[in-house]
mmCIF file of N, CA and C in Angstrom:
data_model
loop_
_atom_site.group_PDB
_atom_site.id
_atom_site.type_symbol
_atom_site.label_atom_id
_atom_site.label_comp_id
_atom_site.label_asym_id
_atom_site.label_seq_id
_atom_site.Cartn_x
_atom_site.Cartn_y
_atom_site.Cartn_z
ATOM 1 N N MET A 1 -64.473 23.399 43.886
ATOM 2 C CA MET A 1 -64.435 22.085 43.296
ATOM 3 C C MET A 1 -63.397 22.068 42.170
ATOM 4 N N THR A 2 -62.590 21.034 42.122
ATOM 5 C CA THR A 2 -61.556 20.886 41.117
ATOM 6 C C THR A 2 -62.166 20.457 39.786
ATOM 7 N N ARG A 3 -61.823 21.174 38.743
ATOM 8 C CA ARG A 3 -62.316 20.821 37.409
ATOM 9 C C ARG A 3 -61.502 19.658 36.865
ATOM 10 N N THR A 4 -62.168 18.795 36.134
ATOM 11 C CA THR A 4 -61.501 17.630 35.559
ATOM 12 C C THR A 4 -61.826 17.530 34.071
ATOM 13 N N LEU A 5 -61.010 16.756 33.393
ATOM 14 C CA LEU A 5 -61.208 16.475 31.982
ATOM 15 C C LEU A 5 -60.943 14.998 31.764
ATOM 16 N N THR A 6 -61.823 14.330 31.045
ATOM 17 C CA THR A 6 -61.600 12.938 30.681
ATOM 18 C C THR A 6 -60.884 12.906 29.341
ATOM 19 N N LEU A 7 -59.691 12.344 29.352
ATOM 20 C CA LEU A 7 -58.889 12.254 28.134
ATOM 21 C C LEU A 7 -59.454 11.193 27.202
ATOM 22 N N PRO A 8 -59.059 11.221 25.941
ATOM 23 C CA PRO A 8 -59.534 10.205 24.995
ATOM 24 C C PRO A 8 -59.188 8.767 25.400
ATOM 25 N N ASN A 9 -58.158 8.593 26.230
ATOM 26 C CA ASN A 9 -57.796 7.248 26.682
ATOM 27 C C ASN A 9 -58.593 6.809 27.909
ATOM 28 N N GLY A 10 -59.515 7.660 28.394
ATOM 29 C CA GLY A 10 -60.368 7.317 29.521
ATOM 30 C C GLY A 10 -59.894 7.838 30.865
ATOM 31 N N GLU A 11 -58.687 8.340 30.952
ATOM 32 C CA GLU A 11 -58.172 8.896 32.212
ATOM 33 C C GLU A 11 -58.858 10.219 32.516
ATOM 34 N N THR A 12 -59.097 10.472 33.785
ATOM 35 C CA THR A 12 -59.613 11.755 34.222
ATOM 36 C C THR A 12 -58.473 12.503 34.890
ATOM 37 N N VAL A 13 -58.218 13.736 34.419
ATOM 38 C CA VAL A 13 -57.093 14.520 34.917
ATOM 39 C C VAL A 13 -57.559 15.897 35.366
ATOM 40 N N THR A 14 -56.706 16.534 36.173
ATOM 41 C CA THR A 14 -56.933 17.895 36.638
ATOM 42 C C THR A 14 -55.802 18.780 36.116
ATOM 43 N N GLU A 15 -55.856 20.037 36.451
ATOM 44 C CA GLU A 15 -54.808 20.973 36.035
ATOM 45 C C GLU A 15 -53.468 20.662 36.700
ATOM 46 N N ASP A 16 -53.465 19.888 37.753
ATOM 47 C CA ASP A 16 -52.222 19.525 38.432
ATOM 48 C C ASP A 16 -51.485 18.377 37.748
ATOM 49 N N ASP A 17 -52.182 17.619 36.931
ATOM 50 C CA ASP A 17 -51.587 16.448 36.289
ATOM 51 C C ASP A 17 -50.771 16.851 35.072
ATOM 52 N N ILE A 18 -49.724 16.077 34.827
ATOM 53 C CA ILE A 18 -48.914 16.247 33.627
ATOM 54 C C ILE A 18 -49.223 15.070 32.713
ATOM 55 N N ILE A 19 -49.521 15.393 31.459
ATOM 56 C CA ILE A 19 -49.866 14.341 30.505
ATOM 57 C C ILE A 19 -48.891 14.365 29.330
ATOM 58 N N LEU A 20 -48.759 13.232 28.684
ATOM 59 C CA LEU A 20 -47.989 13.159 27.451
ATOM 60 C C LEU A 20 -48.978 13.286 26.298
ATOM 61 N N TYR A 21 -48.866 14.382 25.563
ATOM 62 C CA TYR A 21 -49.734 14.654 24.427
ATOM 63 C C TYR A 21 -48.857 14.844 23.194
ATOM 64 N N ASN A 22 -49.066 14.019 22.202
ATOM 65 C CA ASN A 22 -48.289 14.083 20.967
ATOM 66 C C ASN A 22 -46.789 14.131 21.224
ATOM 67 N N GLY A 23 -46.349 13.316 22.200
ATOM 68 C CA GLY A 23 -44.927 13.160 22.464
ATOM 69 C C GLY A 23 -44.291 14.208 23.359
ATOM 70 N N TYR A 24 -45.088 15.097 23.960
ATOM 71 C CA TYR A 24 -44.531 16.177 24.785
ATOM 72 C C TYR A 24 -45.366 16.331 26.061
ATOM 73 N N PRO A 25 -44.729 16.675 27.193
ATOM 74 C CA PRO A 25 -45.485 16.852 28.443
ATOM 75 C C PRO A 25 -46.244 18.184 28.490
ATOM 76 N N TYR A 26 -47.497 18.086 28.863
ATOM 77 C CA TYR A 26 -48.397 19.247 28.957
ATOM 78 C C TYR A 26 -49.187 19.202 30.260
ATOM 79 N N ARG A 27 -49.723 20.362 30.617
ATOM 80 C CA ARG A 27 -50.746 20.470 31.650
ATOM 81 C C ARG A 27 -52.000 21.030 31.001
ATOM 82 N N ILE A 28 -53.128 20.627 31.540
ATOM 83 C CA ILE A 28 -54.412 21.152 31.078
ATOM 84 C C ILE A 28 -54.702 22.421 31.867
ATOM 85 N N ARG A 29 -55.154 23.434 31.164
ATOM 86 C CA ARG A 29 -55.583 24.671 31.813
ATOM 87 C C ARG A 29 -56.976 24.995 31.314
ATOM 88 N N PHE A 30 -57.905 25.118 32.244
ATOM 89 C CA PHE A 30 -59.254 25.527 31.879
ATOM 90 C C PHE A 30 -59.244 27.049 31.725
ATOM 91 N N VAL A 31 -59.875 27.538 30.674
ATOM 92 C CA VAL A 31 -59.833 28.964 30.375
ATOM 93 C C VAL A 31 -61.234 29.555 30.368
ATOM 94 N N ASP A 32 -61.299 30.830 30.689
ATOM 95 C CA ASP A 32 -62.558 31.573 30.601
ATOM 96 C C ASP A 32 -62.560 32.298 29.273
ATOM 97 N N ASP A 33 -63.092 31.631 28.288
ATOM 98 C CA ASP A 33 -63.079 32.148 26.928
ATOM 99 C C ASP A 33 -64.337 31.645 26.229
ATOM 100 N N ASP A 34 -64.934 32.472 25.440
ATOM 101 C CA ASP A 34 -66.154 32.070 24.732
ATOM 102 C C ASP A 34 -65.887 31.015 23.663
ATOM 103 N N ARG A 35 -64.670 30.985 23.131
ATOM 104 C CA ARG A 35 -64.353 30.067 22.036
ATOM 105 C C ARG A 35 -63.756 28.751 22.515
ATOM 106 N N TYR A 36 -63.066 28.770 23.668
ATOM 107 C CA TYR A 36 -62.329 27.589 24.118
ATOM 108 C C TYR A 36 -62.717 27.193 25.534
ATOM 109 N N GLU A 37 -62.770 25.877 25.755
ATOM 110 C CA GLU A 37 -63.068 25.336 27.080
ATOM 111 C C GLU A 37 -61.795 25.146 27.897
ATOM 112 N N PHE A 38 -60.734 24.689 27.207
ATOM 113 C CA PHE A 38 -59.460 24.440 27.882
ATOM 114 C C PHE A 38 -58.340 24.520 26.860
ATOM 115 N N GLU A 39 -57.123 24.517 27.375
ATOM 116 C CA GLU A 39 -55.956 24.478 26.513
ATOM 117 C C GLU A 39 -54.919 23.565 27.122
ATOM 118 N N LEU A 40 -54.048 23.062 26.287
ATOM 119 C CA LEU A 40 -52.914 22.279 26.756
ATOM 120 C C LEU A 40 -51.712 23.208 26.742
ATOM 121 N N SER A 41 -51.075 23.292 27.884
ATOM 122 C CA SER A 41 -49.935 24.181 28.052
ATOM 123 C C SER A 41 -48.665 23.339 28.149
ATOM 124 N N PRO A 42 -47.725 23.504 27.191
ATOM 125 C CA PRO A 42 -46.503 22.706 27.235
ATOM 126 C C PRO A 42 -45.712 23.000 28.499
ATOM 127 N N LEU A 43 -45.174 21.962 29.102
ATOM 128 C CA LEU A 43 -44.520 22.098 30.392
ATOM 129 C C LEU A 43 -43.416 23.150 30.378
ATOM 130 N N TYR A 44 -42.635 23.196 29.337
ATOM 131 C CA TYR A 44 -41.537 24.164 29.273
ATOM 132 C C TYR A 44 -41.964 25.469 28.598
ATOM 133 N N TRP A 45 -42.748 25.388 27.564
ATOM 134 C CA TRP A 45 -43.087 26.552 26.760
ATOM 135 C C TRP A 45 -44.427 27.174 27.129
ATOM 136 N N GLY A 46 -45.044 26.765 28.217
ATOM 137 C CA GLY A 46 -46.353 27.276 28.598
ATOM 138 C C GLY A 46 -46.387 28.787 28.725
ATOM 139 N N ASN A 47 -47.515 29.381 28.388
ATOM 140 C CA ASN A 47 -47.740 30.828 28.438
ATOM 141 C C ASN A 47 -46.809 31.601 27.511
ATOM 142 N N SER A 48 -46.334 30.941 26.462
ATOM 143 C CA SER A 48 -45.433 31.626 25.524
ATOM 144 C C SER A 48 -46.069 31.717 24.141
ATOM 145 N N GLY A 49 -47.372 31.495 24.070
ATOM 146 C CA GLY A 49 -48.032 31.485 22.783
ATOM 147 C C GLY A 49 -48.058 30.099 22.155
ATOM 148 N N MET A 50 -47.513 29.099 22.854
ATOM 149 C CA MET A 50 -47.456 27.744 22.324
ATOM 150 C C MET A 50 -48.575 26.866 22.892
ATOM 151 N N ASP A 51 -49.430 27.436 23.756
ATOM 152 C CA ASP A 51 -50.537 26.666 24.300
ATOM 153 C C ASP A 51 -51.487 26.287 23.170
ATOM 154 N N ILE A 52 -52.106 25.109 23.287
ATOM 155 C CA ILE A 52 -53.002 24.605 22.250
ATOM 156 C C ILE A 52 -54.433 24.677 22.774
ATOM 157 N N PRO A 53 -55.265 25.561 22.226
ATOM 158 C CA PRO A 53 -56.644 25.699 22.707
ATOM 159 C C PRO A 53 -57.567 24.653 22.075
ATOM 160 N N PHE A 54 -58.575 24.237 22.866
ATOM 161 C CA PHE A 54 -59.578 23.285 22.403
ATOM 162 C C PHE A 54 -60.954 23.824 22.754
ATOM 163 N N SER A 55 -61.848 23.747 21.792
ATOM 164 C CA SER A 55 -63.205 24.242 22.027
ATOM 165 C C SER A 55 -63.982 23.318 22.955
ATOM 166 N N ASP A 56 -63.655 22.016 22.906
ATOM 167 C CA ASP A 56 -64.319 21.036 23.760
ATOM 168 C C ASP A 56 -63.526 19.730 23.724
ATOM 169 N N ARG A 57 -64.010 18.755 24.465
ATOM 170 C CA ARG A 57 -63.322 17.466 24.538
ATOM 171 C C ARG A 57 -63.248 16.789 23.175
ATOM 172 N N GLU A 58 -64.286 16.908 22.389
ATOM 173 C CA GLU A 58 -64.296 16.272 21.064
ATOM 174 C C GLU A 58 -63.173 16.797 20.172
ATOM 175 N N ALA A 59 -62.847 18.063 20.310
ATOM 176 C CA ALA A 59 -61.735 18.616 19.538
ATOM 177 C C ALA A 59 -60.420 17.955 19.963
ATOM 178 N N LEU A 60 -60.280 17.670 21.254
ATOM 179 C CA LEU A 60 -59.090 16.958 21.739
ATOM 180 C C LEU A 60 -59.071 15.532 21.200
ATOM 181 N N VAL A 61 -60.208 14.873 21.218
ATOM 182 C CA VAL A 61 -60.304 13.511 20.686
ATOM 183 C C VAL A 61 -59.844 13.491 19.231
ATOM 184 N N ASP A 62 -60.251 14.472 18.457
ATOM 185 C CA ASP A 62 -59.877 14.538 17.039
ATOM 186 C C ASP A 62 -58.372 14.695 16.835
ATOM 187 N N GLN A 63 -57.682 15.315 17.792
ATOM 188 C CA GLN A 63 -56.252 15.576 17.640
ATOM 189 C C GLN A 63 -55.368 14.631 18.454
ATOM 190 N N TRP A 64 -55.972 13.696 19.172
ATOM 191 C CA TRP A 64 -55.234 12.737 20.008
ATOM 192 C C TRP A 64 -54.545 11.739 19.085
ATOM 193 N N GLU A 65 -53.228 11.723 19.082
ATOM 194 C CA GLU A 65 -52.473 10.855 18.188
ATOM 195 C C GLU A 65 -51.859 9.679 18.938
ATOM 196 N N ALA A 66 -51.225 8.788 18.204
ATOM 197 C CA ALA A 66 -50.660 7.560 18.773
ATOM 198 C C ALA A 66 -49.615 7.824 19.849
ATOM 199 N N ASP A 67 -48.891 8.936 19.769
ATOM 200 C CA ASP A 67 -47.883 9.217 20.785
ATOM 201 C C ASP A 67 -48.434 10.066 21.930
ATOM 202 N N SER A 68 -49.753 10.103 22.071
ATOM 203 C CA SER A 68 -50.411 10.718 23.227
ATOM 204 C C SER A 68 -50.781 9.595 24.184
ATOM 205 N N ARG A 69 -50.380 9.736 25.434
ATOM 206 C CA ARG A 69 -50.593 8.644 26.379
ATOM 207 C C ARG A 69 -51.377 9.041 27.621
ATOM 208 N N GLY A 70 -51.470 10.312 27.916
ATOM 209 C CA GLY A 70 -52.060 10.731 29.179
ATOM 210 C C GLY A 70 -50.992 10.742 30.254
ATOM 211 N N THR A 71 -51.372 10.447 31.489
ATOM 212 C CA THR A 71 -50.386 10.459 32.570
ATOM 213 C C THR A 71 -49.465 9.244 32.443
ATOM 214 N N LEU A 72 -48.244 9.422 32.910
ATOM 215 C CA LEU A 72 -47.262 8.344 32.883
ATOM 216 C C LEU A 72 -46.785 8.051 34.299
ATOM 217 N N THR A 73 -46.246 6.871 34.495
ATOM 218 C CA THR A 73 -45.642 6.524 35.780
ATOM 219 C C THR A 73 -44.281 7.214 35.883
ATOM 220 N N SER A 74 -43.699 7.215 37.055
ATOM 221 C CA SER A 74 -42.374 7.813 37.222
ATOM 222 C C SER A 74 -41.351 7.124 36.331
ATOM 223 N N THR A 75 -41.448 5.814 36.195
ATOM 224 C CA THR A 75 -40.531 5.065 35.334
ATOM 225 C C THR A 75 -40.709 5.472 33.878
ATOM 226 N N GLU A 76 -41.944 5.646 33.449
ATOM 227 C CA GLU A 76 -42.205 6.057 32.065
ATOM 228 C C GLU A 76 -41.703 7.474 31.790
ATOM 229 N N TRP A 77 -41.860 8.387 32.773
ATOM 230 C CA TRP A 77 -41.336 9.737 32.592
ATOM 231 C C TRP A 77 -39.811 9.713 32.539
ATOM 232 N N LYS A 78 -39.189 8.887 33.363
ATOM 233 C CA LYS A 78 -37.719 8.774 33.312
ATOM 234 C C LYS A 78 -37.282 8.298 31.925
ATOM 235 N N GLN A 79 -37.990 7.340 31.363
ATOM 236 C CA GLN A 79 -37.680 6.849 30.024
ATOM 237 C C GLN A 79 -37.875 7.954 28.995
ATOM 238 N N TRP A 80 -38.945 8.716 29.129
ATOM 239 C CA TRP A 80 -39.182 9.826 28.208
ATOM 240 C C TRP A 80 -38.015 10.817 28.266
ATOM 241 N N LEU A 81 -37.553 11.127 29.485
ATOM 242 C CA LEU A 81 -36.422 12.051 29.640
ATOM 243 C C LEU A 81 -35.157 11.510 28.983
ATOM 244 N N ARG A 82 -34.883 10.215 29.180
ATOM 245 C CA ARG A 82 -33.697 9.610 28.559
ATOM 246 C C ARG A 82 -33.764 9.736 27.036
ATOM 247 N N GLU A 83 -34.903 9.437 26.471
ATOM 248 C CA GLU A 83 -35.058 9.523 25.021
ATOM 249 C C GLU A 83 -34.998 10.972 24.538
ATOM 250 N N ALA A 84 -35.592 11.888 25.289
ATOM 251 C CA ALA A 84 -35.608 13.297 24.892
ATOM 252 C C ALA A 84 -34.202 13.891 24.904
ATOM 253 N N ARG A 85 -33.353 13.425 25.800
ATOM 254 C CA ARG A 85 -31.970 13.928 25.859
ATOM 255 C C ARG A 85 -31.209 13.633 24.569
ATOM 256 N N HIS A 86 -31.613 12.619 23.848
ATOM 257 C CA HIS A 86 -30.948 12.252 22.598
ATOM 258 C C HIS A 86 -31.688 12.769 21.370
ATOM 259 N N ASN A 87 -32.726 13.543 21.591
ATOM 260 C CA ASN A 87 -33.534 14.069 20.495
ATOM 261 C C ASN A 87 -33.107 15.513 20.219
ATOM 262 N N PRO A 88 -32.598 15.804 19.029
ATOM 263 C CA PRO A 88 -32.136 17.166 18.726
ATOM 264 C C PRO A 88 -33.261 18.213 18.730
ATOM 265 N N GLN A 89 -34.499 17.761 18.797
ATOM 266 C CA GLN A 89 -35.637 18.684 18.857
ATOM 267 C C GLN A 89 -35.634 19.473 20.174
ATOM 268 N N PHE A 90 -35.024 18.904 21.215
ATOM 269 C CA PHE A 90 -35.042 19.520 22.540
ATOM 270 C C PHE A 90 -33.660 20.044 22.913
ATOM 271 N N THR A 91 -33.641 21.171 23.626
ATOM 272 C CA THR A 91 -32.378 21.694 24.142
ATOM 273 C C THR A 91 -32.114 21.099 25.526
ATOM 274 N N ASP A 92 -30.861 21.137 25.951
ATOM 275 C CA ASP A 92 -30.516 20.653 27.290
ATOM 276 C C ASP A 92 -31.242 21.459 28.363
ATOM 277 N N ALA A 93 -31.323 22.780 28.178
ATOM 278 C CA ALA A 93 -32.002 23.630 29.158
ATOM 279 C C ALA A 93 -33.478 23.255 29.280
ATOM 280 N N GLU A 94 -34.109 22.967 28.148
ATOM 281 C CA GLU A 94 -35.516 22.575 28.143
ATOM 282 C C GLU A 94 -35.708 21.267 28.914
ATOM 283 N N ILE A 95 -34.891 20.282 28.616
ATOM 284 C CA ILE A 95 -35.015 18.976 29.281
ATOM 285 C C ILE A 95 -34.690 19.091 30.768
ATOM 286 N N ASP A 96 -33.686 19.889 31.115
ATOM 287 C CA ASP A 96 -33.345 20.083 32.532
ATOM 288 C C ASP A 96 -34.520 20.668 33.298
ATOM 289 N N GLU A 97 -35.180 21.668 32.720
ATOM 290 C CA GLU A 97 -36.327 22.295 33.379
ATOM 291 C C GLU A 97 -37.503 21.327 33.478
ATOM 292 N N ILE A 98 -37.770 20.599 32.419
ATOM 293 C CA ILE A 98 -38.850 19.617 32.441
ATOM 294 C C ILE A 98 -38.575 18.550 33.496
ATOM 295 N N ALA A 99 -37.331 18.103 33.593
ATOM 296 C CA ALA A 99 -36.962 17.066 34.563
ATOM 297 C C ALA A 99 -37.230 17.514 35.994
ATOM 298 N N ARG A 100 -37.115 18.820 36.255
ATOM 299 C CA ARG A 100 -37.377 19.335 37.612
ATOM 300 C C ARG A 100 -38.852 19.261 37.976
ATOM 301 N N VAL A 101 -39.718 19.230 36.959
ATOM 302 C CA VAL A 101 -41.157 19.288 37.192
ATOM 303 C C VAL A 101 -41.834 17.918 37.106
ATOM 304 N N LEU A 102 -41.297 17.041 36.269
ATOM 305 C CA LEU A 102 -41.941 15.740 36.074
ATOM 306 C C LEU A 102 -41.950 14.903 37.354
ATOM 307 N N PRO A 103 -43.018 14.147 37.551
ATOM 308 C CA PRO A 103 -43.097 13.250 38.726
ATOM 309 C C PRO A 103 -42.276 11.979 38.476
ATOM 310 N N THR A 104 -40.980 12.052 38.762
ATOM 311 C CA THR A 104 -40.106 10.911 38.462
ATOM 312 C C THR A 104 -39.734 10.099 39.695
ATOM 313 N N THR A 105 -40.404 10.335 40.797
ATOM 314 C CA THR A 105 -40.202 9.488 41.968
ATOM 315 C C THR A 105 -41.491 8.742 42.242
ATOM 316 N N SER A 106 -41.360 7.480 42.538
ATOM 317 C CA SER A 106 -42.535 6.651 42.782
ATOM 318 C C SER A 106 -42.878 6.705 44.263
ATOM 319 N N GLY A 107 -44.128 6.967 44.553
ATOM 320 C CA GLY A 107 -44.572 7.015 45.928
ATOM 321 C C GLY A 107 -45.929 6.347 46.082
ATOM 322 N N LEU A 108 -46.424 6.348 47.292
ATOM 323 C CA LEU A 108 -47.705 5.717 47.592
ATOM 324 C C LEU A 108 -48.835 6.320 46.762
ATOM 325 N N LEU A 109 -48.873 7.642 46.666
ATOM 326 C CA LEU A 109 -49.943 8.296 45.910
ATOM 327 C C LEU A 109 -49.933 7.853 44.449
ATOM 328 N N GLU A 110 -48.763 7.769 43.842
ATOM 329 C CA GLU A 110 -48.689 7.343 42.450
ATOM 330 C C GLU A 110 -49.136 5.894 42.290
ATOM 331 N N ARG A 111 -48.730 5.025 43.200
ATOM 332 C CA ARG A 111 -49.148 3.620 43.105
ATOM 333 C C ARG A 111 -50.660 3.499 43.222
ATOM 334 N N LEU A 112 -51.262 4.221 44.147
ATOM 335 C CA LEU A 112 -52.717 4.199 44.300
ATOM 336 C C LEU A 112 -53.402 4.719 43.041
ATOM 337 N N ARG A 113 -52.865 5.781 42.479
ATOM 338 C CA ARG A 113 -53.446 6.345 41.290
ATOM 339 C C ARG A 113 -53.432 5.355 40.122
ATOM 340 N N ARG A 114 -52.288 4.648 39.945
ATOM 341 C CA ARG A 114 -52.196 3.668 38.885
ATOM 342 C C ARG A 114 -53.209 2.555 39.082
ATOM 343 N N ILE A 115 -53.382 2.120 40.323
ATOM 344 C CA ILE A 115 -54.328 1.038 40.614
ATOM 345 C C ILE A 115 -55.756 1.490 40.304
ATOM 346 N N LEU A 116 -56.097 2.712 40.693
ATOM 347 C CA LEU A 116 -57.457 3.216 40.486
ATOM 348 C C LEU A 116 -57.767 3.523 39.032
ATOM 349 N N HIS A 117 -56.757 3.807 38.240
ATOM 350 C CA HIS A 117 -56.970 4.139 36.824
ATOM 351 C C HIS A 117 -57.027 2.909 35.937
ATOM 352 N N ARG A 118 -56.739 1.756 36.459
ATOM 353 C CA ARG A 118 -56.725 0.545 35.611
ATOM 354 C C ARG A 118 -57.940 -0.292 35.835
#
């Protein structure tokens, strides 16, 4: 059975989904740890010590900021990429790698997902 997490915005996501958390794309990873239930793994920097652990959903709710959106449409991810390319916080290599992973093509599955989440 696939594990899910309900984000503070009400969306339910799995480890396969990419979310925008505090302005950066992440994946959720459920961990086997006594202290943490899950962690957010940055799309580019994942498994590099930059993962953010959470003891439970309430801890995520406490840290969910205005620039956290959850899943985005392909158009929204394309916009994020355009803006990130002009942000000195990101390197070209980082954005290029993220662009290869982000769901930036619109298809039937994405349209159905948007309809079901609203």
